[in-house]
mmCIF file of C-alpha atoms and ligand atoms in Angstrom:
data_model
loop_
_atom_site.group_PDB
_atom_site.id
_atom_site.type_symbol
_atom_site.label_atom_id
_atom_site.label_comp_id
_atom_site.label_asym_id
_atom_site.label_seq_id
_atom_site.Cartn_x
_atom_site.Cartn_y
_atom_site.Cartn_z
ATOM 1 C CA UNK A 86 0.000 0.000 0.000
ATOM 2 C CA UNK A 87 1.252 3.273 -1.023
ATOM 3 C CA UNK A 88 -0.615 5.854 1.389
ATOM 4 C CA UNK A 89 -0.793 9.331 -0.211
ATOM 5 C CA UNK A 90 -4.179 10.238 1.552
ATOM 6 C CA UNK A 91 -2.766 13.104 4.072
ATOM 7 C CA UNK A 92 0.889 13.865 5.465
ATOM 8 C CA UNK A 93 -0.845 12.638 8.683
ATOM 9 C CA UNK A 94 -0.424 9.264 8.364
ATOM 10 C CA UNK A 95 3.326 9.140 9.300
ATOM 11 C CA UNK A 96 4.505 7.050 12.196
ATOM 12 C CA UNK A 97 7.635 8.174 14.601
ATOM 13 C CA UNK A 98 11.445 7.496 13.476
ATOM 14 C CA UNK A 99 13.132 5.811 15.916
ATOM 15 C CA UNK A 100 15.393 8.844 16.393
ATOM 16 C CA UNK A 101 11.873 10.364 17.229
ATOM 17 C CA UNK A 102 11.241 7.838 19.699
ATOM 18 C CA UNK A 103 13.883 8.225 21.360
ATOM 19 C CA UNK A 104 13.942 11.633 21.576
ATOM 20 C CA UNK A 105 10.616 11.197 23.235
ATOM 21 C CA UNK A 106 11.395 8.739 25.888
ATOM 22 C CA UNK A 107 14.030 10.960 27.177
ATOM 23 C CA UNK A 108 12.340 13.982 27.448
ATOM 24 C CA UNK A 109 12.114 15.594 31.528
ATOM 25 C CA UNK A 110 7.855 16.044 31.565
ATOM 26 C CA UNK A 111 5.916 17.706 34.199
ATOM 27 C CA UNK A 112 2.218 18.603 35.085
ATOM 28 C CA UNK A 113 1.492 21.156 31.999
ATOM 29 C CA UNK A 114 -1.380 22.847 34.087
ATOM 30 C CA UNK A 115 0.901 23.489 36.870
ATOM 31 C CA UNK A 116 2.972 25.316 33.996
ATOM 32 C CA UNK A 117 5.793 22.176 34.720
ATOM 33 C CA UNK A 118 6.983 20.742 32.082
ATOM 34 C CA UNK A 119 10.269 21.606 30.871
ATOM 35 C CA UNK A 120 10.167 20.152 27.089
ATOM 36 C CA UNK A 121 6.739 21.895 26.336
ATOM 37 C CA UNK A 122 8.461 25.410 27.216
ATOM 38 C CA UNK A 123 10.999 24.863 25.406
ATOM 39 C CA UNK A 124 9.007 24.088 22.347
ATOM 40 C CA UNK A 125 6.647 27.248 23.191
ATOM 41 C CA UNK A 126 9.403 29.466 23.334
ATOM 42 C CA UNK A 127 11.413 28.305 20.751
ATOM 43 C CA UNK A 128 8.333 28.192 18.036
ATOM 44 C CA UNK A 129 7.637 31.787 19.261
ATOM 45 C CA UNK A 130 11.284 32.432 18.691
ATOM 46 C CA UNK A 131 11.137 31.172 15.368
ATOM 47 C CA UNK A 132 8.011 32.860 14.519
ATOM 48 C CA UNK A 133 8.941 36.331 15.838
ATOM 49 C CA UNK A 134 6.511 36.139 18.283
ATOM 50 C CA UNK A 135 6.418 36.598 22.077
ATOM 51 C CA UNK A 136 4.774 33.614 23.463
ATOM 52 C CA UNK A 137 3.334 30.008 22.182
ATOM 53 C CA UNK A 138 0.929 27.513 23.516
ATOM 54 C CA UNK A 139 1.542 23.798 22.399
ATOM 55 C CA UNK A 140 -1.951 21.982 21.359
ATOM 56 C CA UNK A 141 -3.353 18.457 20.485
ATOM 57 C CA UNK A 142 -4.226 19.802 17.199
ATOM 58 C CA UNK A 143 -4.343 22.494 14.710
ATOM 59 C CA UNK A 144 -7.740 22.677 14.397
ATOM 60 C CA UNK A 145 -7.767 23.564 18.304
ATOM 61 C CA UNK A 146 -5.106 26.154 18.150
ATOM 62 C CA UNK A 147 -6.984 27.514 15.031
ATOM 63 C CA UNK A 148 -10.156 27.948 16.972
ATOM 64 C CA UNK A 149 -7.745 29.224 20.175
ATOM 65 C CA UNK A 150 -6.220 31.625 17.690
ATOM 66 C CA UNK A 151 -9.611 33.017 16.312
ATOM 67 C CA UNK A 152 -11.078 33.181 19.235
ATOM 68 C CA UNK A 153 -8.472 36.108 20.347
ATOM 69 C CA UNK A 154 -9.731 38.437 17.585
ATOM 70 C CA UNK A 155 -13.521 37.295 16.761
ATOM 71 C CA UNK A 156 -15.863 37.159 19.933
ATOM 72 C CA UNK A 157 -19.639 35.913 18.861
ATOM 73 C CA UNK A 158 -21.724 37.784 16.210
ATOM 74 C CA UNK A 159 -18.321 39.046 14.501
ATOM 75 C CA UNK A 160 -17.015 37.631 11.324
ATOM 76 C CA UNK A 161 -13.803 36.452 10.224
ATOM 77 C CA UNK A 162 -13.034 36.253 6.355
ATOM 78 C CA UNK A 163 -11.327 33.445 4.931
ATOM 79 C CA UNK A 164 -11.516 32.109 1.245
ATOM 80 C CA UNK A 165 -14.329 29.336 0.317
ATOM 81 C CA UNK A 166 -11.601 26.252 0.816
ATOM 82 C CA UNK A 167 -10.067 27.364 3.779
ATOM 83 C CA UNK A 168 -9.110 24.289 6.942
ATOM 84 C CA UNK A 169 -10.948 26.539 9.276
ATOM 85 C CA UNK A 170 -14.365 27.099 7.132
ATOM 86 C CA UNK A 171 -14.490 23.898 5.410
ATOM 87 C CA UNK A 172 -13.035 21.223 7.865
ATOM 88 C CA UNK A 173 -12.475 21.614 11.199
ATOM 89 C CA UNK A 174 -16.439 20.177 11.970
ATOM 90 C CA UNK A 175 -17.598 24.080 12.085
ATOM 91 C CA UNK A 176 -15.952 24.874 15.461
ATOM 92 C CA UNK A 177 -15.557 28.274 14.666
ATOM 93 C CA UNK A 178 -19.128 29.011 14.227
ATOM 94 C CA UNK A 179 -20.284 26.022 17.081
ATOM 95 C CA UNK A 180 -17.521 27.064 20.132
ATOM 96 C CA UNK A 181 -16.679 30.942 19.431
ATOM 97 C CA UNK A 182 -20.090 32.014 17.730
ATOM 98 C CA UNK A 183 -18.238 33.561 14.963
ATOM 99 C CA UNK A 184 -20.011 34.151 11.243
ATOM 100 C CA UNK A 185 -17.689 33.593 8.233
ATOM 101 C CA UNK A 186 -17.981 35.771 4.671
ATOM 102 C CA UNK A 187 -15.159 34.033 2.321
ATOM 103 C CA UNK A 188 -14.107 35.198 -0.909
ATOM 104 C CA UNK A 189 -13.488 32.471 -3.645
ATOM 105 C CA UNK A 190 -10.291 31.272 -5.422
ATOM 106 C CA UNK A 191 -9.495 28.298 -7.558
ATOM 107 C CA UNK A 192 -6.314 27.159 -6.226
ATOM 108 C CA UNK A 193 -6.435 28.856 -2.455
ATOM 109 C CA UNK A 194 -3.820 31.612 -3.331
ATOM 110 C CA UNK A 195 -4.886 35.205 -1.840
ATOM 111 C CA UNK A 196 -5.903 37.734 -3.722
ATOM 112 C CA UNK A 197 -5.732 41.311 -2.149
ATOM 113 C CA UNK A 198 -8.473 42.882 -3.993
ATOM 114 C CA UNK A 199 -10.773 40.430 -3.350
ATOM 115 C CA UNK A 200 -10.168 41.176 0.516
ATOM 116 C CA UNK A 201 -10.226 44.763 0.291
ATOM 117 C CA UNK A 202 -13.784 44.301 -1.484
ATOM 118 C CA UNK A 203 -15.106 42.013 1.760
ATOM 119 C CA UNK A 204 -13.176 44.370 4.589
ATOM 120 C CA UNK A 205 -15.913 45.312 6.530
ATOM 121 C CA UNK A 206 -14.397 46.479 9.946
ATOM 122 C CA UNK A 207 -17.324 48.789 11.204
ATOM 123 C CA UNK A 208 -20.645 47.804 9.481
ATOM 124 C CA UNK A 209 -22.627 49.669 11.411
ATOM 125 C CA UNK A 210 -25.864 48.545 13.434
ATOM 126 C CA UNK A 211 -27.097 45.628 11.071
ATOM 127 C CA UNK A 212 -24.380 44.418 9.293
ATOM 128 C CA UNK A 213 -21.990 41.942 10.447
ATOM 129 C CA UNK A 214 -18.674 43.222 11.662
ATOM 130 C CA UNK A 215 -15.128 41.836 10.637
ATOM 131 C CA UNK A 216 -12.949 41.697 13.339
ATOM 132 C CA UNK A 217 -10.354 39.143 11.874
ATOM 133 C CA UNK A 218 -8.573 37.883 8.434
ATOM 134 C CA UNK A 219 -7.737 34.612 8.255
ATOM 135 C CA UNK A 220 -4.908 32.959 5.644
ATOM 136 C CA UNK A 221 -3.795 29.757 4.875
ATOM 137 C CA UNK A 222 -0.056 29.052 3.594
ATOM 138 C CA UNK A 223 0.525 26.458 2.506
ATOM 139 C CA UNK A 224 -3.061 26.119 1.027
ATOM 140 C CA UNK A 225 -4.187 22.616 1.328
ATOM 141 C CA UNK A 226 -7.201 22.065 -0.296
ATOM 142 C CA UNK A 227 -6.107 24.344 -3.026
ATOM 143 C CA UNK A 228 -3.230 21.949 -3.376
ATOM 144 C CA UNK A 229 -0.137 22.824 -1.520
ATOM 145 C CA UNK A 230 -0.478 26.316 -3.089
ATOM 146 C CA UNK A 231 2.238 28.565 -1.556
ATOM 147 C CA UNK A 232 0.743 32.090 -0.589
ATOM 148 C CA UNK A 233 3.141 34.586 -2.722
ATOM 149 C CA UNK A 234 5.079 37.381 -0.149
ATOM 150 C CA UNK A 235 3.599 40.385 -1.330
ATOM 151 C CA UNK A 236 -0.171 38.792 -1.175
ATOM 152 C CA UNK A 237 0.381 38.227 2.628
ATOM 153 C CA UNK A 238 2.131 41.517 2.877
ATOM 154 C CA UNK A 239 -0.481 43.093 1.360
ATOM 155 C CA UNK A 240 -3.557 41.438 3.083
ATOM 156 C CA UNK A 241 -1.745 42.412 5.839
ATOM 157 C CA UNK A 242 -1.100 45.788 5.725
ATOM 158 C CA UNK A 243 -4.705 46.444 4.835
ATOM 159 C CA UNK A 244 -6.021 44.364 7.488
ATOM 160 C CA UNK A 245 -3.929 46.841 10.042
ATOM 161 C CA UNK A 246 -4.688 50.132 8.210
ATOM 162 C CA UNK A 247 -8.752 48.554 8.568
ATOM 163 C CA UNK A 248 -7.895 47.942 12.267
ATOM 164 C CA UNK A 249 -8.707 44.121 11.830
ATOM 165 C CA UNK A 250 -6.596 41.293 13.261
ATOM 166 C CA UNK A 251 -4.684 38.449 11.217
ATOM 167 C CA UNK A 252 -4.482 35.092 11.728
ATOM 168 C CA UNK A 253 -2.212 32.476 9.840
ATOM 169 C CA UNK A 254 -3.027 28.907 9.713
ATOM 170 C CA UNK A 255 0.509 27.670 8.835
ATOM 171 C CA UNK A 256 -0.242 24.156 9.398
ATOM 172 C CA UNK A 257 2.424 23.676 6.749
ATOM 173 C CA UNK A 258 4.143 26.883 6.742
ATOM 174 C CA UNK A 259 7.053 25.096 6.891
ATOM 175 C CA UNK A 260 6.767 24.046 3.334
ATOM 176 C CA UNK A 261 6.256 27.136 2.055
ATOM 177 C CA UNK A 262 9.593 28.144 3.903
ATOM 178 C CA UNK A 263 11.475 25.648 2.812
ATOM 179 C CA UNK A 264 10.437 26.123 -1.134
ATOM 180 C CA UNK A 265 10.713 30.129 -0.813
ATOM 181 C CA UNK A 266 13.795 30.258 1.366
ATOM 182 C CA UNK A 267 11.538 33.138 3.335
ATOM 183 C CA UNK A 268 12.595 33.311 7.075
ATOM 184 C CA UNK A 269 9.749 31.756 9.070
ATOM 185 C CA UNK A 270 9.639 35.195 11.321
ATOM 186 C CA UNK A 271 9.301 37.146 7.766
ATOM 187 C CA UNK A 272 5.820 35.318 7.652
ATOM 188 C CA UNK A 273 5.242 35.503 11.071
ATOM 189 C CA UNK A 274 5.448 39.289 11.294
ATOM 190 C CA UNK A 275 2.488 39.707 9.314
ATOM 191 C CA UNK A 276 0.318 38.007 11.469
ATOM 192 C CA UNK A 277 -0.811 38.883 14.719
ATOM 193 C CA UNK A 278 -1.505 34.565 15.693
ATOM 194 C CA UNK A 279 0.242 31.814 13.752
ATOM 195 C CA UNK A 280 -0.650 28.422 14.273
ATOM 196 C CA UNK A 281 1.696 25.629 12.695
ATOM 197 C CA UNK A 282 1.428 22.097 13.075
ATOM 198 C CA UNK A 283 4.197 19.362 13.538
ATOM 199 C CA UNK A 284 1.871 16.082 12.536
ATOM 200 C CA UNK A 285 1.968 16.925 8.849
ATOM 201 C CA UNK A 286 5.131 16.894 7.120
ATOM 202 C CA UNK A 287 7.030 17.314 10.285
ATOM 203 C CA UNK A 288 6.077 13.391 10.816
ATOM 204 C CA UNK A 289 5.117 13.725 14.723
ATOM 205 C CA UNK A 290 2.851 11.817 16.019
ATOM 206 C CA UNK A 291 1.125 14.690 18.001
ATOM 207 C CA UNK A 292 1.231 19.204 18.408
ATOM 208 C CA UNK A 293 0.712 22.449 17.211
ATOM 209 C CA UNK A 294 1.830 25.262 18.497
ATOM 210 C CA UNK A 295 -0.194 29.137 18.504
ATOM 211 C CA UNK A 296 1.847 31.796 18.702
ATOM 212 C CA UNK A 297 0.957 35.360 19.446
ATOM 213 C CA UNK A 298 1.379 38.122 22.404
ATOM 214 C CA UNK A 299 1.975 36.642 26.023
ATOM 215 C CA UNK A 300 -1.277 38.481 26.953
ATOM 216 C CA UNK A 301 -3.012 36.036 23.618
ATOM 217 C CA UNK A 302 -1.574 33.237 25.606
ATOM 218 C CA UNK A 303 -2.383 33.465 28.264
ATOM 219 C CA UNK A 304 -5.905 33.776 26.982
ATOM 220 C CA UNK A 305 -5.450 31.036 24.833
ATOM 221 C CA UNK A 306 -4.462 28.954 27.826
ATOM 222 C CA UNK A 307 -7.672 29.572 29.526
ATOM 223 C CA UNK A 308 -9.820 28.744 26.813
ATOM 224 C CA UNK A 309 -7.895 25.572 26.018
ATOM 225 C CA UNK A 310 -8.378 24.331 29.089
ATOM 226 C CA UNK A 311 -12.186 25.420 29.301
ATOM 227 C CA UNK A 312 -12.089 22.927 26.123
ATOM 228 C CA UNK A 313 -11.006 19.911 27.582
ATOM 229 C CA UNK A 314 -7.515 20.783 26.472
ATOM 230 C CA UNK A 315 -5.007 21.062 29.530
ATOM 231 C CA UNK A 316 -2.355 18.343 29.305
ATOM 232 C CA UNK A 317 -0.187 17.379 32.194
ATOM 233 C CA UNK A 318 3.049 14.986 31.232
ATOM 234 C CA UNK A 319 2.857 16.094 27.581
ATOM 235 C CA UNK A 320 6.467 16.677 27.429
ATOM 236 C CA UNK A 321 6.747 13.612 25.793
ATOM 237 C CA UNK A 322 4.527 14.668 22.725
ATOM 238 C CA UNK A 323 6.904 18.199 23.191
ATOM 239 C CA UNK A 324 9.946 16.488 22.478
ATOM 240 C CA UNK A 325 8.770 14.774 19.018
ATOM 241 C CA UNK A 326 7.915 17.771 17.646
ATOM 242 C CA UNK A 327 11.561 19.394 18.911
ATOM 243 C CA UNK A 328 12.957 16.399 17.054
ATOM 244 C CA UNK A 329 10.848 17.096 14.169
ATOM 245 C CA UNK A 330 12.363 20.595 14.033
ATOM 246 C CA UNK A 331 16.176 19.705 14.281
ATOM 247 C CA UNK A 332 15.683 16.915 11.919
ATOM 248 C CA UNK A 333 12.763 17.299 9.597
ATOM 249 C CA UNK A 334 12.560 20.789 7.946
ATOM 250 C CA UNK A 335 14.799 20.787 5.939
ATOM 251 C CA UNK A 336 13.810 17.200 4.354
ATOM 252 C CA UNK A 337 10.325 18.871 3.425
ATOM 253 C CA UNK A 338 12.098 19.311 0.013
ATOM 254 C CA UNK A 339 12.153 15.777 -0.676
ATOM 255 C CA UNK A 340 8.503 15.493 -0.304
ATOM 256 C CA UNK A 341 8.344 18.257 -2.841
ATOM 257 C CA UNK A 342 10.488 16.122 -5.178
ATOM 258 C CA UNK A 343 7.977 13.126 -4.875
ATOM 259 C CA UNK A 344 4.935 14.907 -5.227
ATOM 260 C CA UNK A 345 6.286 16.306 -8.600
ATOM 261 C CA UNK A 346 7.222 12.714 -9.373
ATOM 262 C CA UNK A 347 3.632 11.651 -8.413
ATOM 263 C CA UNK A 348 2.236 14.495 -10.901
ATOM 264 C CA UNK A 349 4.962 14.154 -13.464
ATOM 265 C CA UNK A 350 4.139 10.135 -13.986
ATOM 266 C CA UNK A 351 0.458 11.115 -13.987
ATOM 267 C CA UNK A 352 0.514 13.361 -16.942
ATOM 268 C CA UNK A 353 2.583 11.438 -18.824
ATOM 269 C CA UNK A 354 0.491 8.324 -18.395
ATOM 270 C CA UNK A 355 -2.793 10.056 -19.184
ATOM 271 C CA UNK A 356 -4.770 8.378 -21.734
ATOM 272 C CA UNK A 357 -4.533 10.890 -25.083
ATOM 273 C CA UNK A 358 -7.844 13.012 -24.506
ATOM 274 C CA UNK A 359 -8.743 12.510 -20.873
ATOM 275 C CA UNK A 360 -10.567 15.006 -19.488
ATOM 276 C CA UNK A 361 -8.617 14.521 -16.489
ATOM 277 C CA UNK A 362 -6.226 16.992 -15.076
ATOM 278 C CA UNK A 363 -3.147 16.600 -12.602
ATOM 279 C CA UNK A 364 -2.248 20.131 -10.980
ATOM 280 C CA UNK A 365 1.129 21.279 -11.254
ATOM 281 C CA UNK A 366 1.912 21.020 -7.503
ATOM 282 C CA UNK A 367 3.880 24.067 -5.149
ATOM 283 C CA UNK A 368 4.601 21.680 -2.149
ATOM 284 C CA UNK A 369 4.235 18.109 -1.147
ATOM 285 C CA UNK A 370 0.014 17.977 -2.347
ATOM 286 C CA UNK A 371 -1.512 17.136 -5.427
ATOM 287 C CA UNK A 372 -4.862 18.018 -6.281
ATOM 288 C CA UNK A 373 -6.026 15.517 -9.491
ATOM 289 C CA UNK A 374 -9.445 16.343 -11.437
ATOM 290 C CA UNK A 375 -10.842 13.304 -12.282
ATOM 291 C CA UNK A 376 -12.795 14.558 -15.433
ATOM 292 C CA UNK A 377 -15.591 12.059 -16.123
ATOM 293 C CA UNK A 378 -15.140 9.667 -13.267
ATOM 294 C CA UNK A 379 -16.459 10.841 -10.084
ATOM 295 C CA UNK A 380 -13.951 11.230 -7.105
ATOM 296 C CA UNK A 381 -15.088 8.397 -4.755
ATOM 297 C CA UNK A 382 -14.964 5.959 -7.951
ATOM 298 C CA UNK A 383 -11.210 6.948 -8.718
ATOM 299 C CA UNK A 384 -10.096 6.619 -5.000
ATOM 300 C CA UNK A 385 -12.070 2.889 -5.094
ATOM 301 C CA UNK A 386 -10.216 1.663 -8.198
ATOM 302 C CA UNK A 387 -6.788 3.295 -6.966
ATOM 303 C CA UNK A 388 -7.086 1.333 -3.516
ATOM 304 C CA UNK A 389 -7.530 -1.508 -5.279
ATOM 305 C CA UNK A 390 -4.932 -1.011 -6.949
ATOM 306 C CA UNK A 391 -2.885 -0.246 -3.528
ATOM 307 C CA UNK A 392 -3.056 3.572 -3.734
ATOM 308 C CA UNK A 393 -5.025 5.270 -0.804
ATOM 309 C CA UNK A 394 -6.020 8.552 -1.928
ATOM 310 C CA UNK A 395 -8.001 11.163 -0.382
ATOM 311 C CA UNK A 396 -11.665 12.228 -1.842
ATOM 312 C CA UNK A 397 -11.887 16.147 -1.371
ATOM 313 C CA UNK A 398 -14.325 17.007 -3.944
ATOM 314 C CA UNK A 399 -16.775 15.644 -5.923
ATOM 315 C CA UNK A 400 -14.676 15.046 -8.945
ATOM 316 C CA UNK A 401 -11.096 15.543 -6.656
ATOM 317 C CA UNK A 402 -8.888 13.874 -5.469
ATOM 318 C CA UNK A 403 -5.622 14.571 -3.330
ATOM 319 C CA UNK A 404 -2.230 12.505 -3.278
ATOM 320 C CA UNK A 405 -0.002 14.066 -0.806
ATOM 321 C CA UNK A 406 3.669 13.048 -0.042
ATOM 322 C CA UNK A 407 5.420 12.953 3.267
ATOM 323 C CA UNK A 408 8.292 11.005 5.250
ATOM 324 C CA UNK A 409 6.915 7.307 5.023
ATOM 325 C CA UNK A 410 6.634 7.810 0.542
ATOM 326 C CA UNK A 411 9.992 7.715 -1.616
ATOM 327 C CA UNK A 412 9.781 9.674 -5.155
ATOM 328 C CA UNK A 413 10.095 6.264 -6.582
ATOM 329 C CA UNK A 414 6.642 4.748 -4.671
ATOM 330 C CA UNK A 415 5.138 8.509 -5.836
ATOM 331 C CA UNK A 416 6.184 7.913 -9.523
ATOM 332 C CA UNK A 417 4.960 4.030 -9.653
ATOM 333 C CA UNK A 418 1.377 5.821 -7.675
ATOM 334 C CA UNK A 419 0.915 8.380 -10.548
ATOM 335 C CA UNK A 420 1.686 5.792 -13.282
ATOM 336 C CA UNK A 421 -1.107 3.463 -11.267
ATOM 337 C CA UNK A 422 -3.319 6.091 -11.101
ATOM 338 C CA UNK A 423 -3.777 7.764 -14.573
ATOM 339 C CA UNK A 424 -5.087 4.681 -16.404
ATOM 340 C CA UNK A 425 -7.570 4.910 -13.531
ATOM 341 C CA UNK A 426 -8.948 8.195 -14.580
ATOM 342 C CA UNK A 427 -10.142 7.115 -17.665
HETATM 343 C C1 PLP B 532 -4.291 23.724 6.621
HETATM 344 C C2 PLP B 532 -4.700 22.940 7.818
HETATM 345 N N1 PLP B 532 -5.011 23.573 8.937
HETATM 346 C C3 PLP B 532 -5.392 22.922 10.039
HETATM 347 C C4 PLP B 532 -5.464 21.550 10.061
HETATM 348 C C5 PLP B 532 -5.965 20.873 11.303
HETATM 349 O O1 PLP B 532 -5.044 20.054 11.886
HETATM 350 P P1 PLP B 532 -5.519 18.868 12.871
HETATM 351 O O2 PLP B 532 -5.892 17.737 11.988
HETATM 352 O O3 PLP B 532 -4.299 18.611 13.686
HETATM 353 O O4 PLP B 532 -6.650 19.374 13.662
HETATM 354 C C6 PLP B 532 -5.152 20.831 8.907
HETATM 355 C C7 PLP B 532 -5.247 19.364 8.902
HETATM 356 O O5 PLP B 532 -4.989 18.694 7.932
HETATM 357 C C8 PLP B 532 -4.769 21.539 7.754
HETATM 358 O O6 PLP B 532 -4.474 20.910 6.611
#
C-alpha cells in the first residue's frame, strides 16, 4: 500500500522515539513541564513572536487563535476552501459564535483585492462586523499552493490600516519556507496569531503550536483548558515535535520532489484526450481532477490497486507526499493512477 491520503499518516522514526522517551515532563497545568516550554518558546522564537501555547491539534489552536480576535456575532473572512471554514467540523461558528464571509479562489492563493472588497471592519448597526482575516499558507485544499510574499504583505497591511486582526493557519508553513527560502519570522510578522502544526510533514505523532502576544496566551491557555484541552506529562509529545524541528525541515524538500514525481508520472500516463487533469503542484500535495469519473470511484479503483487517496471534492482527489513515501513509490502511484482516470 502506497498511502498518499494526508501527510498525517506518518509514524515516529526511531530517532523520534527516542527523543521522546528521554524527554524531563511535568504537570502542563501546573505550567511544569520543561520540554513543552521549550518548544513554546522556541516556536515563538522562530516565529517572531512573544509567546506560544503547544496543542493536540491544529484545528484547536486555530479555533484558540480566532477566538483572540472574533468574539460571537463578529465575522472572520477566509476564502471558500479554507481548513478553518471547510473542515475543522464548524468549530468556529459552534464554540466561538463567529459568522464567516469568504471570498473564492481556484487554487487557495490570496488575492488582495478580493479582501479589500469584503473588509468590513465597522458595518454599522445591522451588518456583520469583521474583526479578523484569516490565511492559509501552505493552502491545502487548493493543493499545496504557496501564498506569494507580497499577497500576505499586502492582506496584511490592509487588514492593520482597517484595524482588523490576522491570523495564519501555517499548518504547513514550513513548506512554504522551505520552497521560498523566506525566514519563518518574515511570515510571522504579518500576522498577529500563527498556528503551525508538527503532525503533517514534520512526521510527529502529536502538536501544534499558537503563537501570538503573552497576553493572547495566556488567553489562549484559559480557553484551552475550558475545552477539555489542559495536558499534564505532555512533554513527551513536546519532544517529538523538537525532534521534528532539528531533523525534519529541511527534508520537506524531498517530499516536494515526490509529489512532482507523483504528478509528473500522472501526466505522462494520461490516456490521449482525458478530461482529467493533474495540478502542477507548489509543495508536497496534489490536487487531481478526475474529469468524467467521479472522485469516490477513482479513490475505489486506486485502492484496489494499492493507492489510498483522499476524496476532497466531488470530482477531486488529493495525493499528498510525506516522510513514510519515496519519489520512486510517488512515480509508480501516478503511473497506477492515470489509467484509472479514464
Ligand atoms: C491547513 C490545515 N489547517 C489545520 C489543520 C488541522 O489540523 P488537525 O488535523 O491537527 O486538527 C489541517 C489538517 O490537515 C490543515 O491541513
Amino acid at each position: 500500500m502506497i498511502d498518499l491520503r494526508s501527510d498525517t499518516v506518518t509514524v515516529p522514526t526511531a530517532g523520534m522515539l527516542a527523543a521522546m522517551t528521554a524527554a524531563p515532563v511535568g504537570d502542563d497545568v501546573y505550567g511544569e513541564d520543561p520540554t513543552i516550554a521549550e518548544l513554546e518558546a522556541r516556536t515563538a522564537a522562530l516565529l517572531g513572536h512573544e509567546a506560544g501555547l503547544f496543542c493536540a491539534t491544529g484545528s484547536l489552536a486555530n479555533v484558540l487563535g480566532v477566538a483572540q480576535h472574533v468574539g460571537p456575532g463578529q465575522e472572520v473572512l477566509c476564502d471558500a476552501g479554507a481548513h478553518i471554514a471547510r473542515a475543522e467540523m464548524g468549530a468556529h461558528g459552534a464554540l466561538t459564535g463567529v459568522t464567516m464571509r469568504t471570498w473564492v479562489t481556484p487554487d487557495g492563493r490570496v488575492d488582495p483585492d478580493g479582501v479589500a472588497a469584503l473588509l468590513a471592519p465597522d458595518a454599522g448597526p445591522y451588518l456583520v462586523s469583521t474583526a479578523c482575516v484569516a490565511l492559509e499558507n501552505t493552502h491545502n485544499f487548493g493543493g499545496g499552493t504557496i501564498q506569494p510574499l507580497a499577497a500576505l504583505q499586502a492582506v496584511s497591511t490592509l487588514c492593520a490600516d482597517a484595524g482588523v486582526a490576522r491570523h495564519l493557519d501555517g499548518a504547513r508553513l514550513w513548506n512554504a519556507h522551505v520552497v521560498t527560502g523566506v525566514d519563518l519570522a518574515t511570515y510571522g510578522a504579518l500576522f498577529d496569531t500563527v498556528s503551525v502544526c508538527f503532525s503533517k510533514g514534520l512526521g510527529a505523532p502529536v502538536g501544534s503550536v499558537l503563537v501570538g502576544s503573552a497576553a493572547q496566551m495566556a488567553t489562549a491557555r484559559v480557553l484551552r483548558k475550558r475545552l477539555g484541552g489542559g495536558w499534564r506529562q505532555a512533554g513527551l509529545l513536546a519532544a517529538a515535535c523538537l525532534y521534528a524541528l532539528d531533523h525534519h525541515v529541511a527534508r520537506l524538500a524531498d517530499d516536494h520532489a515526490a509529489a512532482s514525481a507523483f504528478a509528473d508520472a500522472a501526466r505522462e500516463a494520461l490516456p490521449v484526450g482525458s478530461p482529467a487533469r493533474v495540478a502542477e503542484p507548489g509543495t508536497n500535495i496534489v490536487v487531481v481532477h478526475t474529469g468524467g469519473v467521479p472522485a469516490v470511484e477513482v479513490a475505489a479503483r486506486a485502492l484496489a490497486e494499492g493507492i489510498a487517496l483522499s476524496v476532497v471534492g466531488a470530482r477531486v482527489v488529493r495525493a499528498v507526499t510525506h516522510l513514510g513515501v519515496t519519489a520512486d513509490q510517488a512515480r509508480r502511484a501516478g503511473e497506477i493512477l492515470a489509467p484509472l482516470l479514464g
